Short mmCIF file of C-alpha atoms in Angstrom, two decimals:
data_model
loop_
_atom_site.label_atom_id
_atom_site.label_comp_id
_atom_site.label_asym_id
_atom_site.label_seq_id
_atom_site.Cartn_x
_atom_site.Cartn_y
_atom_site.Cartn_z
CA UNK A 13 -1.50 -4.35 -27.04
CA UNK A 14 -3.01 -7.26 -25.08
CA UNK A 15 -4.48 -6.70 -21.62
CA UNK A 16 -4.30 -9.70 -19.34
CA UNK A 17 -6.62 -10.33 -16.41
CA UNK A 18 -4.47 -12.58 -14.21
CA UNK A 19 -7.03 -13.06 -11.46
CA UNK A 20 -10.03 -14.01 -13.63
CA UNK A 21 -9.70 -17.73 -12.96
CA UNK A 22 -9.40 -17.02 -9.22
CA UNK A 23 -12.59 -14.96 -9.27
CA UNK A 24 -14.51 -17.68 -11.14
CA UNK A 25 -13.25 -20.22 -8.62
CA UNK A 26 -14.39 -18.02 -5.74
CA UNK A 27 -17.89 -17.75 -7.23
CA UNK A 28 -18.25 -21.51 -7.64
CA UNK A 29 -16.86 -22.10 -4.15
CA UNK A 30 -19.29 -19.80 -2.42
CA UNK A 31 -22.27 -21.23 -4.37
CA UNK A 32 -21.55 -24.94 -4.17
CA UNK A 33 -19.47 -25.43 -1.00
CA UNK A 34 -21.41 -23.28 1.47
CA UNK A 35 -24.75 -23.96 3.06
CA UNK A 36 -25.04 -20.54 4.70
CA UNK A 37 -27.04 -17.91 2.77
CA UNK A 38 -25.35 -15.14 4.77
CA UNK A 39 -21.91 -16.49 3.89
CA UNK A 40 -22.93 -16.69 0.22
CA UNK A 41 -24.12 -13.06 0.20
CA UNK A 42 -20.92 -11.78 1.87
CA UNK A 43 -18.73 -13.88 -0.40
CA UNK A 44 -20.44 -12.64 -3.55
CA UNK A 45 -20.12 -9.07 -2.26
CA UNK A 46 -16.39 -9.58 -1.73
CA UNK A 47 -16.05 -11.02 -5.24
CA UNK A 48 -17.99 -8.08 -6.66
CA UNK A 49 -15.65 -5.68 -4.82
CA UNK A 50 -12.61 -7.39 -6.33
CA UNK A 51 -14.14 -7.26 -9.81
CA UNK A 52 -14.73 -3.53 -9.44
CA UNK A 53 -11.13 -2.97 -8.28
CA UNK A 54 -9.83 -5.02 -11.24
CA UNK A 55 -12.01 -3.03 -13.64
CA UNK A 56 -10.71 0.25 -12.27
CA UNK A 57 -7.15 -1.00 -12.62
CA UNK A 58 -7.71 -2.16 -16.22
CA UNK A 59 -9.34 1.10 -17.28
CA UNK A 60 -6.60 3.12 -15.53
CA UNK A 61 -3.99 1.13 -17.47
CA UNK A 62 -5.89 1.66 -20.70
CA UNK A 63 -6.05 5.39 -19.98
CA UNK A 64 -2.31 5.49 -19.37
CA UNK A 65 -1.65 3.75 -22.70
CA UNK A 66 -3.94 6.13 -24.62
CA UNK A 67 -2.32 9.12 -22.90
CA UNK A 68 1.17 7.90 -23.80
CA UNK A 69 0.27 7.71 -27.50
CA UNK A 70 -1.80 10.91 -27.70
CA UNK A 71 0.32 13.32 -25.61
CA UNK A 72 3.70 14.82 -26.51
CA UNK A 73 6.63 13.92 -24.29
CA UNK A 74 6.89 16.20 -21.28
CA UNK A 75 8.87 16.37 -18.07
CA UNK A 76 5.62 16.86 -16.10
CA UNK A 77 3.86 13.61 -15.28
CA UNK A 78 0.09 13.84 -15.27
CA UNK A 79 -1.14 11.64 -12.42
CA UNK A 80 -3.90 9.15 -13.18
CA UNK A 81 -6.31 8.71 -10.30
CA UNK A 82 -8.62 5.90 -9.40
CA UNK A 83 -12.32 6.44 -9.78
CA UNK A 84 -13.26 8.63 -6.83
CA UNK A 85 -16.81 7.30 -6.61
CA UNK A 86 -16.14 6.33 -2.99
CA UNK A 87 -19.00 7.99 -1.07
CA UNK A 88 -16.79 8.57 1.97
CA UNK A 89 -14.17 10.40 -0.11
CA UNK A 90 -16.80 12.48 -1.91
CA UNK A 91 -18.31 13.48 1.45
CA UNK A 92 -14.82 14.29 2.77
CA UNK A 93 -14.03 16.58 -0.17
CA UNK A 94 -17.48 18.18 -0.13
CA UNK A 95 -17.09 19.03 3.57
CA UNK A 96 -13.65 20.53 2.94
CA UNK A 97 -15.01 22.62 0.06
CA UNK A 98 -17.72 24.10 2.30
CA UNK A 99 -15.17 24.93 5.00
CA UNK A 100 -12.87 26.63 2.48
CA UNK A 101 -15.77 28.69 1.17
CA UNK A 102 -16.81 29.76 4.67
CA UNK A 103 -13.18 30.63 5.49
CA UNK A 104 -12.81 32.71 2.33
CA UNK A 105 -14.46 35.77 3.84
CA UNK A 106 -13.31 39.10 5.23
CA UNK A 107 -11.32 39.29 8.44
CA UNK A 108 -8.26 37.46 7.14
CA UNK A 109 -5.58 36.87 9.78
CA UNK A 110 -7.71 37.91 12.73
CA UNK A 111 -7.58 35.51 15.68
CA UNK A 112 -11.18 34.46 15.06
CA UNK A 113 -10.40 33.75 11.39
CA UNK A 114 -7.26 31.78 12.27
CA UNK A 115 -9.23 29.72 14.80
CA UNK A 116 -11.73 28.94 12.05
CA UNK A 117 -8.86 27.87 9.78
CA UNK A 118 -7.47 25.66 12.55
CA UNK A 119 -10.90 24.07 12.99
CA UNK A 120 -10.75 23.20 9.29
CA UNK A 121 -7.37 21.50 9.89
CA UNK A 122 -8.78 19.49 12.81
CA UNK A 123 -11.86 18.48 10.82
CA UNK A 124 -9.73 17.41 7.84
CA UNK A 125 -7.46 15.34 10.08
CA UNK A 126 -10.43 13.65 11.77
CA UNK A 127 -11.95 12.75 8.40
CA UNK A 128 -8.63 11.54 6.96
CA UNK A 129 -8.10 9.26 9.97
CA UNK A 130 -11.22 7.29 9.00
CA UNK A 131 -9.39 6.14 5.86
CA UNK A 132 -6.38 4.75 7.76
CA UNK A 133 -7.87 1.27 8.41
CA UNK A 134 -8.45 0.82 4.67
CA UNK A 135 -4.92 2.02 4.04
CA UNK A 136 -3.50 -0.46 6.54
CA UNK A 137 -5.18 -3.30 4.64
CA UNK A 138 -4.12 -2.17 1.15
CA UNK A 139 -0.61 -0.75 1.74
CA UNK A 140 2.21 -2.62 0.01
CA UNK A 141 5.98 -2.37 -0.08
CA UNK A 142 5.65 -0.13 -3.16
CA UNK A 143 4.11 2.51 -0.88
CA UNK A 144 7.23 2.67 1.31
CA UNK A 145 8.57 5.84 -0.36
CA UNK A 146 5.28 7.69 0.16
CA UNK A 147 5.04 6.55 3.79
CA UNK A 148 8.62 7.66 4.48
CA UNK A 149 7.80 11.06 2.98
CA UNK A 150 4.69 11.32 5.14
CA UNK A 151 6.66 10.45 8.28
CA UNK A 152 9.30 13.04 7.42
CA UNK A 153 6.62 15.70 6.88
CA UNK A 154 4.86 14.76 10.11
CA UNK A 155 8.03 15.37 12.14
CA UNK A 156 8.44 18.80 10.55
CA UNK A 157 4.80 19.68 11.18
CA UNK A 158 5.13 18.60 14.82
CA UNK A 159 8.19 20.84 15.21
CA UNK A 160 6.31 23.71 13.56
CA UNK A 161 3.39 23.18 15.92
CA UNK A 162 5.71 23.51 18.94
CA UNK A 163 7.13 26.76 17.53
CA UNK A 164 3.64 28.15 16.87
CA UNK A 165 2.53 27.31 20.41
CA UNK A 166 5.60 29.13 21.76
CA UNK A 167 4.75 32.16 19.60
CA UNK A 168 1.20 32.26 20.97
CA UNK A 169 2.65 32.00 24.50
CA UNK A 170 4.84 35.03 23.73
CA UNK A 171 1.75 37.01 22.75
CA UNK A 172 0.10 35.93 26.01
CA UNK A 173 3.18 37.30 27.81
CA UNK A 174 2.78 40.54 25.82
CA UNK A 175 -0.82 40.74 27.08
CA UNK A 176 0.45 40.23 30.63
CA UNK A 177 2.79 43.24 30.38
CA UNK A 178 -0.03 45.31 28.91
CA UNK A 179 -2.31 44.38 31.81
CA UNK A 180 0.33 45.60 34.27
CA UNK A 181 0.58 48.90 32.39
CA UNK A 182 -3.18 49.47 32.45
CA UNK A 183 -3.56 48.36 36.07
CA UNK A 184 -1.03 51.01 37.12
CA UNK A 185 -3.46 53.73 36.01
CA UNK A 186 -6.61 52.32 37.60
CA UNK A 187 -6.38 54.07 40.98
CA UNK A 188 -6.89 57.79 41.50
CA UNK A 189 -5.07 60.07 41.74
CA UNK A 190 -2.59 59.17 39.02
CA UNK A 191 0.84 60.31 40.14
CA UNK A 192 4.38 60.10 38.84
CA UNK A 193 5.01 56.69 40.42
CA UNK A 194 2.03 55.13 38.65
CA UNK A 195 2.99 56.74 35.34
CA UNK A 196 6.56 55.42 35.55
CA UNK A 197 5.29 51.94 36.41
CA UNK A 198 2.97 52.08 33.39
CA UNK A 199 5.80 53.29 31.13
CA UNK A 200 8.08 50.48 32.28
CA UNK A 201 5.43 47.86 31.47
CA UNK A 202 4.81 49.42 28.04
CA UNK A 203 8.55 49.24 27.32
CA UNK A 204 8.43 45.52 28.13
CA UNK A 205 5.55 45.12 25.67
CA UNK A 206 7.55 46.64 22.84
CA UNK A 207 10.76 44.81 23.79
CA UNK A 208 8.89 41.49 23.81
CA UNK A 209 8.02 41.93 20.15
CA UNK A 210 11.52 43.01 19.18
CA UNK A 211 13.39 40.07 20.65
CA UNK A 212 10.74 37.37 20.20
CA UNK A 213 12.03 34.02 18.97
CA UNK A 214 15.38 35.36 17.74
CA UNK A 215 17.69 32.71 16.34
CA UNK A 216 20.92 32.67 14.37
CA UNK A 217 21.15 30.42 11.34
CA UNK A 218 24.28 28.71 10.10
CA UNK A 219 25.17 31.67 7.85
CA UNK A 220 25.15 34.06 10.78
CA UNK A 221 22.04 35.94 9.63
CA UNK A 222 19.49 36.65 12.30
CA UNK A 223 16.23 34.83 11.61
CA UNK A 224 13.31 34.01 13.85
CA UNK A 225 12.15 30.47 14.48
CA UNK A 226 8.89 31.38 12.77
CA UNK A 227 10.78 32.47 9.64
CA UNK A 228 12.64 29.16 9.68
CA UNK A 229 9.29 27.37 9.94
CA UNK A 230 7.89 29.39 7.03
CA UNK A 231 10.85 28.41 4.85
CA UNK A 232 10.48 24.75 5.81
CA UNK A 233 6.74 24.79 5.08
CA UNK A 234 7.43 26.43 1.73
CA UNK A 235 9.81 23.63 0.76
CA UNK A 236 7.34 20.99 1.94
CA UNK A 237 4.61 22.51 -0.19
CA UNK A 238 6.87 22.60 -3.22
CA UNK A 239 7.78 18.92 -2.86
CA UNK A 240 4.30 17.67 -2.16
CA UNK A 241 2.38 16.99 -5.37
CA UNK A 242 -0.64 15.02 -6.43
CA UNK A 243 1.40 12.09 -7.74
CA UNK A 244 1.83 11.17 -4.10
CA UNK A 245 -1.92 10.67 -3.83
CA UNK A 246 -2.42 8.65 -7.01
CA UNK A 247 -2.53 5.27 -5.25
CA UNK A 248 -6.13 5.40 -4.09
CA UNK A 249 -8.83 7.09 -2.06
CA UNK A 250 -7.05 6.68 1.27
CA UNK A 251 -3.86 8.31 0.00
CA UNK A 252 -5.86 11.22 -1.45
CA UNK A 253 -7.44 11.88 1.96
CA UNK A 254 -4.08 11.76 3.77
CA UNK A 255 -2.50 13.99 1.11
CA UNK A 256 -5.34 16.51 1.44
CA UNK A 257 -4.93 16.67 5.22
CA UNK A 258 -1.21 17.41 4.77
CA UNK A 259 -1.87 20.14 2.21
CA UNK A 260 -4.42 21.91 4.43
CA UNK A 261 -2.14 21.64 7.48
CA UNK A 262 0.86 23.07 5.62
CA UNK A 263 -1.27 25.92 4.25
CA UNK A 264 -2.78 26.93 7.61
CA UNK A 265 0.52 26.52 9.48
CA UNK A 266 2.07 28.82 6.87
CA UNK A 267 -0.63 31.40 7.60
CA UNK A 268 -0.01 31.15 11.33
CA UNK A 269 3.76 31.47 10.87
CA UNK A 270 3.24 34.71 8.94
CA UNK A 271 0.53 36.05 11.25
CA UNK A 272 2.61 35.51 14.40
CA UNK A 273 5.88 36.84 12.93
CA UNK A 274 7.32 40.30 13.42
CA UNK A 275 8.30 41.98 10.14
CA UNK A 276 8.36 38.79 8.01
CA UNK A 277 10.84 39.36 5.20
CA UNK A 278 9.27 37.02 2.66
CA UNK A 279 5.75 37.05 1.30
CA UNK A 280 3.31 34.26 2.05
CA UNK A 281 4.12 31.23 -0.08
CA UNK A 282 1.46 29.50 -2.14
CA UNK A 283 0.99 25.76 -2.40
CA UNK A 284 0.51 24.57 -5.97
CA UNK A 285 -2.28 22.02 -6.23
CA UNK A 286 -3.72 20.43 -9.35
CA UNK A 287 -7.34 21.35 -10.01
CA UNK A 288 -8.41 17.70 -9.74
CA UNK A 289 -10.80 18.00 -6.80
CA UNK A 290 -13.77 20.13 -5.94
CA UNK A 291 -11.80 21.95 -3.22
CA UNK A 292 -8.65 22.76 -5.24
CA UNK A 293 -9.87 25.96 -6.89
CA UNK A 294 -11.27 27.27 -3.60
CA UNK A 295 -7.90 26.73 -1.90
CA UNK A 296 -6.05 28.49 -4.73
CA UNK A 297 -8.44 31.46 -4.56
CA UNK A 298 -8.17 31.65 -0.77
CA UNK A 299 -4.37 31.66 -0.94
CA UNK A 300 -4.44 34.49 -3.46
CA UNK A 301 -6.83 36.66 -1.42
CA UNK A 302 -4.85 36.20 1.79
CA UNK A 303 -1.63 37.05 -0.05
CA UNK A 304 -3.23 40.23 -1.44
CA UNK A 305 -4.42 41.13 2.07
CA UNK A 306 -0.88 40.73 3.44
CA UNK A 307 0.65 42.79 0.64
CA UNK A 308 -1.79 45.63 1.39
CA UNK A 309 -0.79 45.58 5.06
CA UNK A 310 2.89 45.66 4.11
CA UNK A 311 2.30 48.60 1.76
CA UNK A 312 0.76 50.51 4.70
CA UNK A 313 3.88 49.86 6.75
CA UNK A 314 2.41 47.27 9.12
CA UNK A 315 4.99 45.22 11.00
CA UNK A 316 2.50 42.63 12.26
CA UNK A 317 -0.02 40.64 10.24
CA UNK A 318 -2.15 39.37 13.14
CA UNK A 319 -4.96 41.93 13.14
CA UNK A 320 -5.52 42.28 16.90
CA UNK A 321 -1.80 42.33 17.71
CA UNK A 322 -1.13 44.93 15.01
CA UNK A 323 -3.86 47.22 16.38
CA UNK A 324 -2.66 46.73 19.96
CA UNK A 325 0.96 47.44 18.99
CA UNK A 326 0.01 50.71 17.29
CA UNK A 327 -2.05 51.78 20.32
CA UNK A 328 0.72 50.79 22.76
CA UNK A 329 3.27 52.93 20.94
CA UNK A 330 0.95 55.94 20.91
CA UNK A 331 0.09 55.43 24.57
CA UNK A 332 3.80 55.10 25.40
CA UNK A 333 4.49 58.48 23.78
CA UNK A 334 1.55 60.02 25.65
CA UNK A 335 2.80 58.78 29.05
CA UNK A 336 6.25 60.17 28.27
CA UNK A 337 4.65 63.50 27.38
CA UNK A 338 2.80 63.55 30.71
CA UNK A 339 5.99 62.83 32.67
CA UNK A 340 7.89 65.53 30.81
CA UNK A 341 5.15 68.16 31.18
CA UNK A 342 6.09 71.29 33.09
CA UNK A 343 2.88 73.13 33.96
CA UNK A 344 0.14 71.61 36.10
CA UNK A 345 -2.55 72.59 33.58
CA UNK A 346 -0.70 70.85 30.73
CA UNK A 347 -0.28 67.76 32.88
CA UNK A 348 -3.99 67.77 33.71
CA UNK A 349 -4.97 67.80 30.04
CA UNK A 350 -2.58 65.02 29.10
CA UNK A 351 -3.69 62.92 32.08
CA UNK A 352 -7.27 63.10 30.78
CA UNK A 353 -6.00 61.97 27.38
CA UNK A 354 -4.16 59.20 29.15
CA UNK A 355 -7.37 57.96 30.78
CA UNK A 356 -9.14 57.91 27.42
CA UNK A 357 -6.20 56.11 25.83
CA UNK A 358 -6.22 53.60 28.65
CA UNK A 359 -9.87 52.72 28.00
CA UNK A 360 -9.25 52.28 24.27
CA UNK A 361 -6.21 50.11 24.96
CA UNK A 362 -8.22 48.02 27.44
CA UNK A 363 -10.74 47.20 24.68
CA UNK A 364 -7.95 46.18 22.29
CA UNK A 365 -6.40 44.02 25.00
CA UNK A 366 -9.70 42.21 25.47
CA UNK A 367 -9.95 41.51 21.73
CA UNK A 368 -6.38 40.22 21.64
CA UNK A 369 -6.42 37.95 24.66
CA UNK A 370 -9.91 36.47 24.26
CA UNK A 371 -9.06 34.32 21.23
CA UNK A 372 -5.58 33.18 22.32
CA UNK A 373 -6.71 30.26 24.55
CA UNK A 374 -8.82 28.85 21.69
CA UNK A 375 -5.91 29.20 19.26
CA UNK A 376 -3.54 27.52 21.72
CA UNK A 377 -6.08 24.72 22.27
CA UNK A 378 -6.44 24.14 18.52
CA UNK A 379 -2.67 23.87 18.16
CA UNK A 380 -2.50 21.38 21.02
CA UNK A 381 -5.25 19.24 19.46
CA UNK A 382 -3.56 19.38 16.06
CA UNK A 383 -0.30 18.26 17.67
CA UNK A 384 -2.08 15.23 19.14
CA UNK A 385 -3.66 14.41 15.78
CA UNK A 386 -0.31 14.62 13.99
CA UNK A 387 1.29 12.41 16.61
CA UNK A 388 -1.52 9.85 16.39
CA UNK A 389 -1.30 9.73 12.59
CA UNK A 390 2.45 9.32 12.76
CA UNK A 391 2.13 6.38 15.15
CA UNK A 392 -0.41 4.74 12.83
CA UNK A 393 1.99 4.98 9.89
CA UNK A 394 4.96 3.78 11.91
CA UNK A 395 3.05 0.64 12.87
CA UNK A 396 1.55 0.07 9.41
CA UNK A 397 2.24 -3.42 8.00
CA UNK A 398 3.16 -3.53 4.32
CA UNK A 399 2.07 -6.36 2.06
CA UNK A 400 4.12 -7.68 -0.83
#
């Protein structure tokens, strides 16, 4: 097989031109640097082609294409992947699906998006018409991620409403003495807390089965993860960075969809990634540990995966039963004992409420910032000129 280097004569011409037709040393240095860059890109292309030929002769035929990547010696890409690896390692600790942990995961999404955006100018220069299919896929995914972000923000708002009802319930028992009117007001607010979880985000799909919007988002994210593979990123460093940002966003959005759902019927889906990068194994391990954590919660009968909301829901139900017991008590002595229990329960519930509501503004803010990043990236790709 003969390998042709079609641009060799052009490169030689460029060298002679910059040496003999320019009087500016600075121009000569920049020109030679540009020529050197083109030589390196040609070399990478030739060796990639040679690798493909060797692979085609040495490997048996298979339906699975093994993507061949460019040399990832780009310092910016190596720094990008190294930073992501460190964030995945720091995220892979205890406290899965707590609000603090989810905020940390969202910070990883924001950081990955910010780093990936730095590769867009290079992509705008190098993109060709052959990249149209990948760009269309990215734009399609970005719309779905924007829709998912809106749904997640609405789910967080519902939890904030839950906290509002719980505040009303606890405020009803603040003043002494606690009488029947205050107890009934507290009970009514607790009922609203429980009802808010039952009817949250109900939707009816085209088959007539009741599914929540969050469950629909989880299914959509699962399909996106299944379709997205590393062949999409095989065109160069910039594509790898954009691909990585999509993978991390889909993964974390999937976690949020599960954490904010009530009685999710399907287990957390895993995104299959090839172990080509330093961060791949860490992501695979993190997915597995989170999935095991969720399965343990399900085996204990938990209806909610968000740690603080699950603990608050359990306490609300117990407190609801206690208030009912106080209202139904006959003797004054029995009522006095249960009222004391009610005061203790109120203090415990107040602490859980503080834990739940403290992290919600940060989570909502992270979702808003991610929405802006997704929108900005989408606009950049919509306006991207494609060369021949």
